[in-house]
Short mmCIF file of C-alpha atoms in Angstrom, two decimals:
data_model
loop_
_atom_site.label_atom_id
_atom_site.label_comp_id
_atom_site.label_asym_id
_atom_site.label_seq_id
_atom_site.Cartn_x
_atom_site.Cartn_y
_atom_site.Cartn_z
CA UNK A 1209 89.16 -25.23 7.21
CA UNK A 1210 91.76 -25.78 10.24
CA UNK A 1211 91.22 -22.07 10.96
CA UNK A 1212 87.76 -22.38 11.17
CA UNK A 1213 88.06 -25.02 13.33
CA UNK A 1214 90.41 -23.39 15.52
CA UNK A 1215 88.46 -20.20 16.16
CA UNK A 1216 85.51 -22.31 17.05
CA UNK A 1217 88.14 -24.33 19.88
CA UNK A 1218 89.13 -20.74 21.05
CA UNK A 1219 85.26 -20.05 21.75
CA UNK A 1220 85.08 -22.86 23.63
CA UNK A 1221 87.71 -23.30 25.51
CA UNK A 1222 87.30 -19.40 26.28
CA UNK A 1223 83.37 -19.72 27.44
CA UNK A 1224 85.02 -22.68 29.72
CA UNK A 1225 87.78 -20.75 31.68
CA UNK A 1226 85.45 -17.45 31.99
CA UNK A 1227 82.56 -19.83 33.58
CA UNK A 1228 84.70 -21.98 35.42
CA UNK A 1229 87.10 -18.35 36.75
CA UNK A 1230 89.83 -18.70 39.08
CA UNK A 1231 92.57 -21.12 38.29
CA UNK A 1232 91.30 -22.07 34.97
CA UNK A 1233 92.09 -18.37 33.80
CA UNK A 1234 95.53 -19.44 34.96
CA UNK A 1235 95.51 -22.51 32.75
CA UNK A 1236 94.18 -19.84 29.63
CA UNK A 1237 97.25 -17.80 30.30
CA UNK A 1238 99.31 -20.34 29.45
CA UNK A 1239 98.22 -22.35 27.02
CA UNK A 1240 97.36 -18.78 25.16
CA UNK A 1241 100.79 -18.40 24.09
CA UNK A 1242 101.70 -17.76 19.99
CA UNK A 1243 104.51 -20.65 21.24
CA UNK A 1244 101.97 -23.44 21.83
CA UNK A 1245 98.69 -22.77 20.53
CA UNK A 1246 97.02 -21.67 17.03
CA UNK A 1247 96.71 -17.89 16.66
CA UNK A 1248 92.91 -17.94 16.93
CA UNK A 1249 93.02 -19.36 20.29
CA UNK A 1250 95.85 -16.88 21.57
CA UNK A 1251 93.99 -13.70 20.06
CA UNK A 1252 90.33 -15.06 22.20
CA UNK A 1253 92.67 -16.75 25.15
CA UNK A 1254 95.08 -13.28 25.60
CA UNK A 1255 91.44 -11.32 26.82
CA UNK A 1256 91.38 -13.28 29.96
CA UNK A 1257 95.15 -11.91 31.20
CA UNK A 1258 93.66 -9.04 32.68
CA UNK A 1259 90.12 -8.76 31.52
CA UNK A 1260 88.59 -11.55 33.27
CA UNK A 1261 84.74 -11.77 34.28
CA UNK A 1262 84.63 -9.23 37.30
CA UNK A 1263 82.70 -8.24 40.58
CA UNK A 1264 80.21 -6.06 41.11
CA UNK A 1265 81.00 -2.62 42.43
CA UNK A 1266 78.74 -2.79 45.71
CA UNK A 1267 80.58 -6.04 46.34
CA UNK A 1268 83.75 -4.45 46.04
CA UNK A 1269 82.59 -1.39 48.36
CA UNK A 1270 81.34 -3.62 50.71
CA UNK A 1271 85.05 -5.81 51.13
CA UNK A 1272 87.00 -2.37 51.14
CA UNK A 1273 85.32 -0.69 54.48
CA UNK A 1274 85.03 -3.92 56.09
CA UNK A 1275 89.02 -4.36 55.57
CA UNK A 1276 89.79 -0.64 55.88
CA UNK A 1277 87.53 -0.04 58.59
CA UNK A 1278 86.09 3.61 56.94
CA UNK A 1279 83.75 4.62 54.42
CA UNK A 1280 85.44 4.43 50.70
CA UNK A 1281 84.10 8.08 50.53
CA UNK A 1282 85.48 9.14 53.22
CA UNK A 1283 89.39 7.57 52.36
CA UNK A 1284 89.52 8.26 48.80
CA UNK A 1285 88.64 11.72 46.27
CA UNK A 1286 87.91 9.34 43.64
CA UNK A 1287 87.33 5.95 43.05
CA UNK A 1288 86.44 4.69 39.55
CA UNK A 1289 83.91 1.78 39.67
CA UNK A 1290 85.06 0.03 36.40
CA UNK A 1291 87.69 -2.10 37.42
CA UNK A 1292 91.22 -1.04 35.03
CA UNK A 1293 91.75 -4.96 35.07
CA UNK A 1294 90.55 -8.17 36.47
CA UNK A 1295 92.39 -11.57 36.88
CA UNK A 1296 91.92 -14.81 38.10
CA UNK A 1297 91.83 -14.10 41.80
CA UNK A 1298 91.52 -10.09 42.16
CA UNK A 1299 90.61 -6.88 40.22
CA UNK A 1300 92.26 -3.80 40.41
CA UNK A 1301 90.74 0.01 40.13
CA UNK A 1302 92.09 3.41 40.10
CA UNK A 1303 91.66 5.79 42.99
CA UNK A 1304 93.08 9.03 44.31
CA UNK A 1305 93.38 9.02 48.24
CA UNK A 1306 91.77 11.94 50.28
CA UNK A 1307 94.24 15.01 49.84
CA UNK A 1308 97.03 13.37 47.62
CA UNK A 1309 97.79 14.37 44.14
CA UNK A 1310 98.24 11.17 42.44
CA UNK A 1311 96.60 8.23 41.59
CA UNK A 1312 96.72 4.67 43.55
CA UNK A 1313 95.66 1.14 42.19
CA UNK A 1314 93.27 -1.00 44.79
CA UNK A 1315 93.28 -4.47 44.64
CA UNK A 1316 90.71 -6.90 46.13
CA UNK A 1317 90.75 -10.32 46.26
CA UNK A 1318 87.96 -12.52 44.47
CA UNK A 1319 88.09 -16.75 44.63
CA UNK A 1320 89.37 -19.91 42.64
CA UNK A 1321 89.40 -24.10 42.79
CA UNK A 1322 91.77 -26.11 41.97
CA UNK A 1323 90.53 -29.78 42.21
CA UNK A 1324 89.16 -30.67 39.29
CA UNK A 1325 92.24 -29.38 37.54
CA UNK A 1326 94.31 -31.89 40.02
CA UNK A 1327 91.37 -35.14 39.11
CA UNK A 1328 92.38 -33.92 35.42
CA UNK A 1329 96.21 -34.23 35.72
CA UNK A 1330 96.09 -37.46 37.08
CA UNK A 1331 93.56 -38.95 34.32
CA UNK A 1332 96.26 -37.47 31.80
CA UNK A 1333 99.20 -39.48 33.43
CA UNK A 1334 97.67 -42.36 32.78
CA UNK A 1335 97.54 -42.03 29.06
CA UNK A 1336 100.60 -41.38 26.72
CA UNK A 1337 101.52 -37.96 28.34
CA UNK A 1338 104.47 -39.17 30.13
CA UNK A 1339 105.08 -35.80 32.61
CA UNK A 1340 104.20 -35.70 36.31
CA UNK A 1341 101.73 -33.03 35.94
CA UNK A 1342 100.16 -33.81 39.42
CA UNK A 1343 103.11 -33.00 41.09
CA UNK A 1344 102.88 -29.43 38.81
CA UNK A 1345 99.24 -28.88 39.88
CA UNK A 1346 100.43 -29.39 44.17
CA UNK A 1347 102.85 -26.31 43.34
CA UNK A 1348 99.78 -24.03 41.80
CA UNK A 1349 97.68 -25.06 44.40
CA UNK A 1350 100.50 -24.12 46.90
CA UNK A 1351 101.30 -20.61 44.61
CA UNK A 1352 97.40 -19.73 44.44
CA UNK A 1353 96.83 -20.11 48.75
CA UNK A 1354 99.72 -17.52 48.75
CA UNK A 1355 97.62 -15.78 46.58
CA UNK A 1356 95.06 -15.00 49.24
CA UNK A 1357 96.82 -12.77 51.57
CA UNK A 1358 97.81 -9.07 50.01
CA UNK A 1359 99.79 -8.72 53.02
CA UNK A 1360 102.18 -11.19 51.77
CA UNK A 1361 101.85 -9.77 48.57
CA UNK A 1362 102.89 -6.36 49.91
CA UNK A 1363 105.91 -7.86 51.43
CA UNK A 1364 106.88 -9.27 48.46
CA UNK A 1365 106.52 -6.47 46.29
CA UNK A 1366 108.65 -4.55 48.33
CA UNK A 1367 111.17 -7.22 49.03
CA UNK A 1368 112.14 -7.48 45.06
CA UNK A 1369 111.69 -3.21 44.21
CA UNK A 1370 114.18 -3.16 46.96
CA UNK A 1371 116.48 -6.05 45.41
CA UNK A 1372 116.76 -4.78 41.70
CA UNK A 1373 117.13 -1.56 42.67
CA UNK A 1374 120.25 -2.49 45.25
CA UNK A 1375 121.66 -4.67 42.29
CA UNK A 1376 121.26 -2.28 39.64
CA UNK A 1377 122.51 1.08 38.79
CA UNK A 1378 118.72 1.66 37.36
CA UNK A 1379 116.74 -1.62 38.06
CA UNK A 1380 115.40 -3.04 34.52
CA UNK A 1381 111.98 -3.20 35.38
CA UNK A 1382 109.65 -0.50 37.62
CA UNK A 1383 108.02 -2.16 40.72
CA UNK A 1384 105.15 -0.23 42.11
CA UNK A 1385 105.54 1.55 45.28
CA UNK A 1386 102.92 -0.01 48.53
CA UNK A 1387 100.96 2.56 50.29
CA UNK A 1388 101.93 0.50 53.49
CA UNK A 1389 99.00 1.69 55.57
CA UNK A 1390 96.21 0.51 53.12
CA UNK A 1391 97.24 -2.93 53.16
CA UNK A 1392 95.34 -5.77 54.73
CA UNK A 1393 94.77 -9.50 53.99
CA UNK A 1394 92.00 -8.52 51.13
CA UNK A 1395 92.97 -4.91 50.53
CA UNK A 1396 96.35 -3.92 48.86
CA UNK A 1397 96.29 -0.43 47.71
CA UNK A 1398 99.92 0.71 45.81
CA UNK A 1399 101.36 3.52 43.24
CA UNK A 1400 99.49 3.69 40.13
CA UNK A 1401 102.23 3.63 36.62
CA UNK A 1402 100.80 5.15 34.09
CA UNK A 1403 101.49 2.77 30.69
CA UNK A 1404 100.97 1.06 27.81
CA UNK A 1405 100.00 -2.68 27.89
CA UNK A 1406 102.59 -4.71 26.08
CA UNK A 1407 99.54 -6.30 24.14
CA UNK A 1408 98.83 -2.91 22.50
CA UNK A 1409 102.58 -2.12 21.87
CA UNK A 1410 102.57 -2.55 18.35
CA UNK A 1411 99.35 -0.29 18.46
CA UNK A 1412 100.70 2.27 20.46
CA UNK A 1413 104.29 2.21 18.06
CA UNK A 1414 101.19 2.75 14.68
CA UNK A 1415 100.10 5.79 16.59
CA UNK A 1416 103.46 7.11 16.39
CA UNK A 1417 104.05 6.77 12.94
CA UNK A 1418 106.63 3.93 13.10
CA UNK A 1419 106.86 0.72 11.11
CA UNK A 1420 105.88 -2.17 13.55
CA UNK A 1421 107.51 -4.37 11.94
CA UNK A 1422 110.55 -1.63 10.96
CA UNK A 1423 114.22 -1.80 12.70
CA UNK A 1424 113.01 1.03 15.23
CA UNK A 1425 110.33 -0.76 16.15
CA UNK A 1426 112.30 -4.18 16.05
CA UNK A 1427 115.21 -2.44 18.38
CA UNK A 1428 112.39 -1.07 21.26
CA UNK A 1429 110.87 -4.68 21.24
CA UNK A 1430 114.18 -6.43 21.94
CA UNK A 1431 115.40 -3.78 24.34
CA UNK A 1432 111.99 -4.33 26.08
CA UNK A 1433 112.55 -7.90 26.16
CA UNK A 1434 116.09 -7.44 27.43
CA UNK A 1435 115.25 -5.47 29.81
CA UNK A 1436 112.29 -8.15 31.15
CA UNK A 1437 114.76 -11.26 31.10
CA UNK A 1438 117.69 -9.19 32.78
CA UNK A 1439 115.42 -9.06 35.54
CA UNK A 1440 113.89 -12.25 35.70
CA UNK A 1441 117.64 -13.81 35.81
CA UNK A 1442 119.03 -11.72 38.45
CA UNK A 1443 115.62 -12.42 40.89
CA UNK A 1444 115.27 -16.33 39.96
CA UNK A 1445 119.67 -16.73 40.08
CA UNK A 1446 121.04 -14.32 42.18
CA UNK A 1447 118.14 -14.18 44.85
CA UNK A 1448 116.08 -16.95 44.52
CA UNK A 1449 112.51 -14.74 45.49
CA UNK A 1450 111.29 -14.27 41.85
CA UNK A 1451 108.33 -12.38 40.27
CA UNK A 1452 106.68 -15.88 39.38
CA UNK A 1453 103.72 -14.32 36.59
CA UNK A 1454 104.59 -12.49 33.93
CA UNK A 1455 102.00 -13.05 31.36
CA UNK A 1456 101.32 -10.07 29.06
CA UNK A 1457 98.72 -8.64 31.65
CA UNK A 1458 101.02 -7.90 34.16
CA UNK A 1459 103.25 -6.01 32.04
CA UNK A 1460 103.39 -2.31 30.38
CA UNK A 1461 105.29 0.34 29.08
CA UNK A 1462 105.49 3.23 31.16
CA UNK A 1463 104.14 5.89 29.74
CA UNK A 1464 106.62 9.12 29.16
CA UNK A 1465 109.78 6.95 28.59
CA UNK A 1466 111.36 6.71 25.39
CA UNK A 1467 109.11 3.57 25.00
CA UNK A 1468 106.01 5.41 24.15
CA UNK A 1469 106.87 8.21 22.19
CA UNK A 1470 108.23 9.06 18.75
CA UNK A 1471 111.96 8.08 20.04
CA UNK A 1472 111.04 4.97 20.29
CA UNK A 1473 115.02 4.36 18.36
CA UNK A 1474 116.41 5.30 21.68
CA UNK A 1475 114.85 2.81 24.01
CA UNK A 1476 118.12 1.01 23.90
CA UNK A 1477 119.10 3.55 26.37
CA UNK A 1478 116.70 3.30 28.86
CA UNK A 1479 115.93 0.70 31.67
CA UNK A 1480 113.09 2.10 33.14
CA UNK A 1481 110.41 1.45 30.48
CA UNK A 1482 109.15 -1.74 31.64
CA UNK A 1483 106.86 -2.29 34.23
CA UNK A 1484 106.04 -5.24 36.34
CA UNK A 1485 103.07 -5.67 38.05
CA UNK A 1486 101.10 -8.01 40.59
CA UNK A 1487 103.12 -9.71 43.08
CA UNK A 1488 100.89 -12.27 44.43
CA UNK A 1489 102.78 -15.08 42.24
CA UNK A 1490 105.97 -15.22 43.69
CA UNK A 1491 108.34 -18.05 44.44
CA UNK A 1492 111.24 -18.38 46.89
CA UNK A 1493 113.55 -20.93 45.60
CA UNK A 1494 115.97 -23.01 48.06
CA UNK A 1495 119.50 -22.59 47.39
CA UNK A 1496 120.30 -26.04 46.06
CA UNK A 1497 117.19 -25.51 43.30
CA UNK A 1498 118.78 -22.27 42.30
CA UNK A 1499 122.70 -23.58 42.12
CA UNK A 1500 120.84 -26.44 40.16
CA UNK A 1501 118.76 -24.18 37.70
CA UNK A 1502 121.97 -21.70 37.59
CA UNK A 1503 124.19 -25.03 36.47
CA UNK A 1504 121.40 -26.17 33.97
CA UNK A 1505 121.31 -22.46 32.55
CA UNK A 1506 124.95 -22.83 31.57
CA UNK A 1507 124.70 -26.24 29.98
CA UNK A 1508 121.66 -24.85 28.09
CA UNK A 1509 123.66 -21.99 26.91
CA UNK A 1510 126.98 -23.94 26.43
CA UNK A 1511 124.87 -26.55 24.42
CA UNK A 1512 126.42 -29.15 26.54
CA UNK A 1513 124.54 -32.36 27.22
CA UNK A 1514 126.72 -33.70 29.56
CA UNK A 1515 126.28 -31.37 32.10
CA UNK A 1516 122.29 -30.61 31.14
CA UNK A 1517 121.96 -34.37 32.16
CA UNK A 1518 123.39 -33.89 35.33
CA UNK A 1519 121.84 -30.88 35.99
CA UNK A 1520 118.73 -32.92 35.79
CA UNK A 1521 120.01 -35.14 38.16
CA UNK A 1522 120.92 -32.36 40.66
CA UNK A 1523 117.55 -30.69 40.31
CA UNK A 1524 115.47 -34.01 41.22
CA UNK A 1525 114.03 -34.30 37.72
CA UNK A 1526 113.75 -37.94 37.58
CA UNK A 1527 113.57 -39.60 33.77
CA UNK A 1528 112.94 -42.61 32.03
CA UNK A 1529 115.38 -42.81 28.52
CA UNK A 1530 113.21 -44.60 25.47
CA UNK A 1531 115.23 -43.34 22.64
CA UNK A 1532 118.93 -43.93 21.46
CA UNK A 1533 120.82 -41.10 22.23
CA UNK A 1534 119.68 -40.13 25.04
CA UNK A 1535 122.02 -36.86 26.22
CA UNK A 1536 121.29 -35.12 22.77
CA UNK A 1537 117.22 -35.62 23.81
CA UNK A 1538 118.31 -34.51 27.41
CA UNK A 1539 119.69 -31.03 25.92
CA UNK A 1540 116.67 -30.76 23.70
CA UNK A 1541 114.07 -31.33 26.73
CA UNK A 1542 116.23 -28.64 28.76
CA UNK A 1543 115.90 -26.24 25.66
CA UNK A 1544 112.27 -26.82 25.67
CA UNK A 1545 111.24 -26.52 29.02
CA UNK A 1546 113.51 -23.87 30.50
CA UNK A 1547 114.82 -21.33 27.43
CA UNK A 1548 112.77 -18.88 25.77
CA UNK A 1549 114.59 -19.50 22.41
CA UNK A 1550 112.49 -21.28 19.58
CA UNK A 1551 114.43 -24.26 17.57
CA UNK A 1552 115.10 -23.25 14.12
CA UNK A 1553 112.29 -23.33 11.43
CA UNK A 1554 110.09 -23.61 14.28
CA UNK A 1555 107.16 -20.89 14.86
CA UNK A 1556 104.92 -23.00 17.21
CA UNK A 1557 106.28 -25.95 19.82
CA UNK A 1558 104.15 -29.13 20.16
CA UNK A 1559 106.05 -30.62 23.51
CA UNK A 1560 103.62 -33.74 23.15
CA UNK A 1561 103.82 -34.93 19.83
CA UNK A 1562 105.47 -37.93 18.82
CA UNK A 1563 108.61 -36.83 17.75
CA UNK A 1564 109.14 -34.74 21.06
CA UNK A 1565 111.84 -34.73 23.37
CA UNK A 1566 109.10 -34.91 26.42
CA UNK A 1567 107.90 -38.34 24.34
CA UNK A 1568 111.46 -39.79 24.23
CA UNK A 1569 112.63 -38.52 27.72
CA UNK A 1570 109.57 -39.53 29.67
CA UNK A 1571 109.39 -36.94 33.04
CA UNK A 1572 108.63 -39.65 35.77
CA UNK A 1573 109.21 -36.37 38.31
CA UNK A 1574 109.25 -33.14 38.59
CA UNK A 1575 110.02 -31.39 41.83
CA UNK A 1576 107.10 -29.52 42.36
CA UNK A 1577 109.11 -25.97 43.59
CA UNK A 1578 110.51 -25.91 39.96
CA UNK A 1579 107.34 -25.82 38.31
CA UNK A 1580 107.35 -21.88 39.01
CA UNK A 1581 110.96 -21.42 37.17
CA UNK A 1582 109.37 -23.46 34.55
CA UNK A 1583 106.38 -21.49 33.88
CA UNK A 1584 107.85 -18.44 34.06
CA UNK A 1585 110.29 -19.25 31.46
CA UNK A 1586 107.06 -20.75 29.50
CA UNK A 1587 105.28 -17.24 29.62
CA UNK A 1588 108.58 -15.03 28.47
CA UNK A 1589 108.96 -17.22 25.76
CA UNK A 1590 105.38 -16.60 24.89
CA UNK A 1591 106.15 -12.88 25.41
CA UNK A 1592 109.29 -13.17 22.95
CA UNK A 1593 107.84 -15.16 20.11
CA UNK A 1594 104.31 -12.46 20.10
CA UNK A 1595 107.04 -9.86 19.66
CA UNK A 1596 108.71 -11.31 16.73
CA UNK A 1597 112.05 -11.46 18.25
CA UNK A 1598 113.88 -15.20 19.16
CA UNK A 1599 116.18 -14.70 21.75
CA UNK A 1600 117.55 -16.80 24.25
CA UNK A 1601 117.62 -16.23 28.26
CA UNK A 1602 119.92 -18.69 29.07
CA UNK A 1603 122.41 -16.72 27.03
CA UNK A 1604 121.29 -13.71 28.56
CA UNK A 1605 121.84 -15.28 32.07
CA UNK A 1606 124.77 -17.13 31.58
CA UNK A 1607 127.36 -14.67 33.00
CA UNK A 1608 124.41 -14.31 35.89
CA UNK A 1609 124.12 -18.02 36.61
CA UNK A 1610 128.32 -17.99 36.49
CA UNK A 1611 128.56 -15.74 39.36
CA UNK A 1612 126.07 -16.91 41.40
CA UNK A 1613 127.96 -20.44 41.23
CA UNK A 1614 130.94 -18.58 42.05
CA UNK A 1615 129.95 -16.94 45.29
CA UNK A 1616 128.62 -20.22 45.93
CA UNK A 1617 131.92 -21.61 45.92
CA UNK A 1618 130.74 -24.42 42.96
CA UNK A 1619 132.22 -22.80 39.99
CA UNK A 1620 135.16 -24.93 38.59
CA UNK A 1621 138.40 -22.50 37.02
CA UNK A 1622 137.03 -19.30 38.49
CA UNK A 1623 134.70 -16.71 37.11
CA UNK A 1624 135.44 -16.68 33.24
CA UNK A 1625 132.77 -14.16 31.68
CA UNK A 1626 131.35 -12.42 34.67
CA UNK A 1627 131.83 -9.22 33.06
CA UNK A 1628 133.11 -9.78 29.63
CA UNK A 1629 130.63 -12.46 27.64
CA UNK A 1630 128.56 -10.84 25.46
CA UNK A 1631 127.99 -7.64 27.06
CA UNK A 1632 128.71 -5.01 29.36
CA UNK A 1633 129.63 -4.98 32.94
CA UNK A 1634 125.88 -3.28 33.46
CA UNK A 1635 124.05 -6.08 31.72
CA UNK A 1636 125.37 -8.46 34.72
CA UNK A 1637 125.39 -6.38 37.66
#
């Protein structure tokens, strides 16, 4: 009966977001998350990742030779109509440019609001949800105006395929290349990677022949993963300028690695299977949030509640105690909100229910510029749980948050596991 119910919910909720469009396909991504919702509502919800309502084609043609300033005919062999994906604010198709050999990806930008979302958050502060989600809602609005410029998108894009590749021997994701002259405010035309959609992975491993829920297939989801996080800790702790959107739309496995074919075993030895699309979400955190998230990261990891507490001081997270012991409930909250690992015994979280941390450890505020650490975290946890696999990032980042507090000059008895914790010296470099 509860199932029934919850695939009606999923309808609804669904037919809202694709009416409403814009930010309220941001607010499906997610809540659409095997972490936090039924499994009705993330099979409808996951749809509008990167299949959301789209423009017409003569609307489309119409944008690009305004921005580009030339007939589409007369700058591209082939453009396909039928958008390969639509989001909240833009779609993207394929194309091949006049006299080139391979294929780009054109974006163009489409529209969103935001208010009613904001009229929402503040109703919901008033009643027993005890989180500034106001302050949460400024930082989207903020994110999504960014949003509206593939110019700054451009820059972006470049600005972190530039950073993991300098930091890496072989960066752990692939970040499309910008065709820098087909760029304008509404126009962004870049490399097109041929790959898999991590929402089909388990189809694509079927094809092959392979167990999904076998030890091969088990290994190339957790080397996936691996590679995903390793990324997302060196941008959001070593630089700061983060990748701010990974829900599953925006990620695939490239097609002709190791990921998608029968050696799927041997994945472990690759780092270019993964990539990363759509830059228009990113955040640039100031130093003092990022030495604050780095020293959080190790308290999470070092299950210390001492230091989570004052992490939460250092960070601006201001909070009002209403239970007994109120450090262990400080750890717990900083487990919930900013690791990807599930508790134990636990398959789907429920941050406002009445034996939650968030209910105990009332959020009075939230700085608004951590909202962006906090959702991403939100969506690879999302990512990790759909792939079976519990795993913890603040593990995973712990040597990475060490030695950014080290160059920083704030890490107390030197650099203890920089290159020795769990791992080799090329999963933290």
């Amino acid at each position: 009966m509860w199932e029934r119910q919850h695939e009606i919910a999923a309808d609804k909720i669904y037919n809202m977001c694709s009416d409403l469009g814009g930010f309220f396909l941001k607010i499906a991504q997610i809540i659409g998350k095997p972490d936090l919702a039924p499994a009705a509502w993330v099979k409808r919800l996951v749809t509008l990742c990167d299949q959301a309502p789209r423009t017409p084609y003569h609307v489309v043609r119409v944008v690009l030779e305004k921005e580009l300033g030339r007939n589409v005919d007369e700058l591209f062999e082939r453009f396909d109509a039928d958008p390969i994906g639509s989001a909240s604010i833009a779609q993207v198709h394929r194309a091949r440019l006049k006299g080139d050999k391979d294929d780009v990806v054109v974006k163009d930008l489409m529209m969103t609001d935001i208010r009613n979302l904001q009229a929402f958050a503040l109703y919901m502060q008033k009643t027993d949800i005890k989180f500034d989600l106001y302050s949460v809602t400024k930082e989207m609005e903020k994110q999504i105006g960014y949003e509206f410029d593939f110019k700054r998108e451009a820059d972006a894009m470049e600005r972190i395929r530039r950073f993991l590749y300098e930091n890496n021997k072989k960066a752990p994701v692939k970040v499309p290349r910008v065709i820098r002259d087909m760029v304008t405010r509404r126009v962004l035309v870049m490399e097109y990677i041929d790959g898999t959609p991590i929402l089909k992975l388990e189809d694509e491993i079927s094809k092959r022949g392979i167990n999904p829920g076998g030890k091969m297939a088990t290994a190339a989801k957790r080397n996936i993963l691996k590679s995903l996080t390793l990324a997302y800790g060196q941008m959001i702790l070593k630089s700061g300028f983060f990748h701010a959107d990974p829900h599953p739309g925006n990620i695939l496995i490239c097609k002709g690695s190791e990921a998608s074919t029968t050696k799927i075993a041997s994945l472990k030895h690759s780092l270019h299977d993964v990539a990363l699309l759509d830059y228009g979400q990113v955040k640039d955190l100031p130093d003092s949030l990022r030495l604050g998230y780095a020293k959080l990261v190790l308290a999470i990891a070092d299950n210390d509640p001492i230091r989570a507490s004052e992490s939460y001081r250092e960070l601006g997270i201001d909070t009002l105690s209403k239970c007994e012991d109120e450090q262990k409930e400080m750890l717990k909250l900083a487990q919930t909100m900013f690791d990807t690992k599930m508790p134990p015994g636990v398959t789907m979280l429920q941050p406002f229910s009445e034996g939650s941390s968030i209910k105990k450890i009332s959020v009075q505020a939230f700085p608004e510029e951590l909202f962006s650490v906090l959702r991403t975290v939100h969506l690879l946890r999302g990512l990790s749980v759909g792939l079976g696999i519990n795993y913890s990032c603040a593990e995973q980042w712990r040597p990475i948050a060490e030695e950014a507090l080290y160059l920083a000059g704030r890490l107390k008895g030197g650099l203890r596991s920089l290159f020795v914790r769990r791992g080799s010296k090329d999963e933290t470099t």
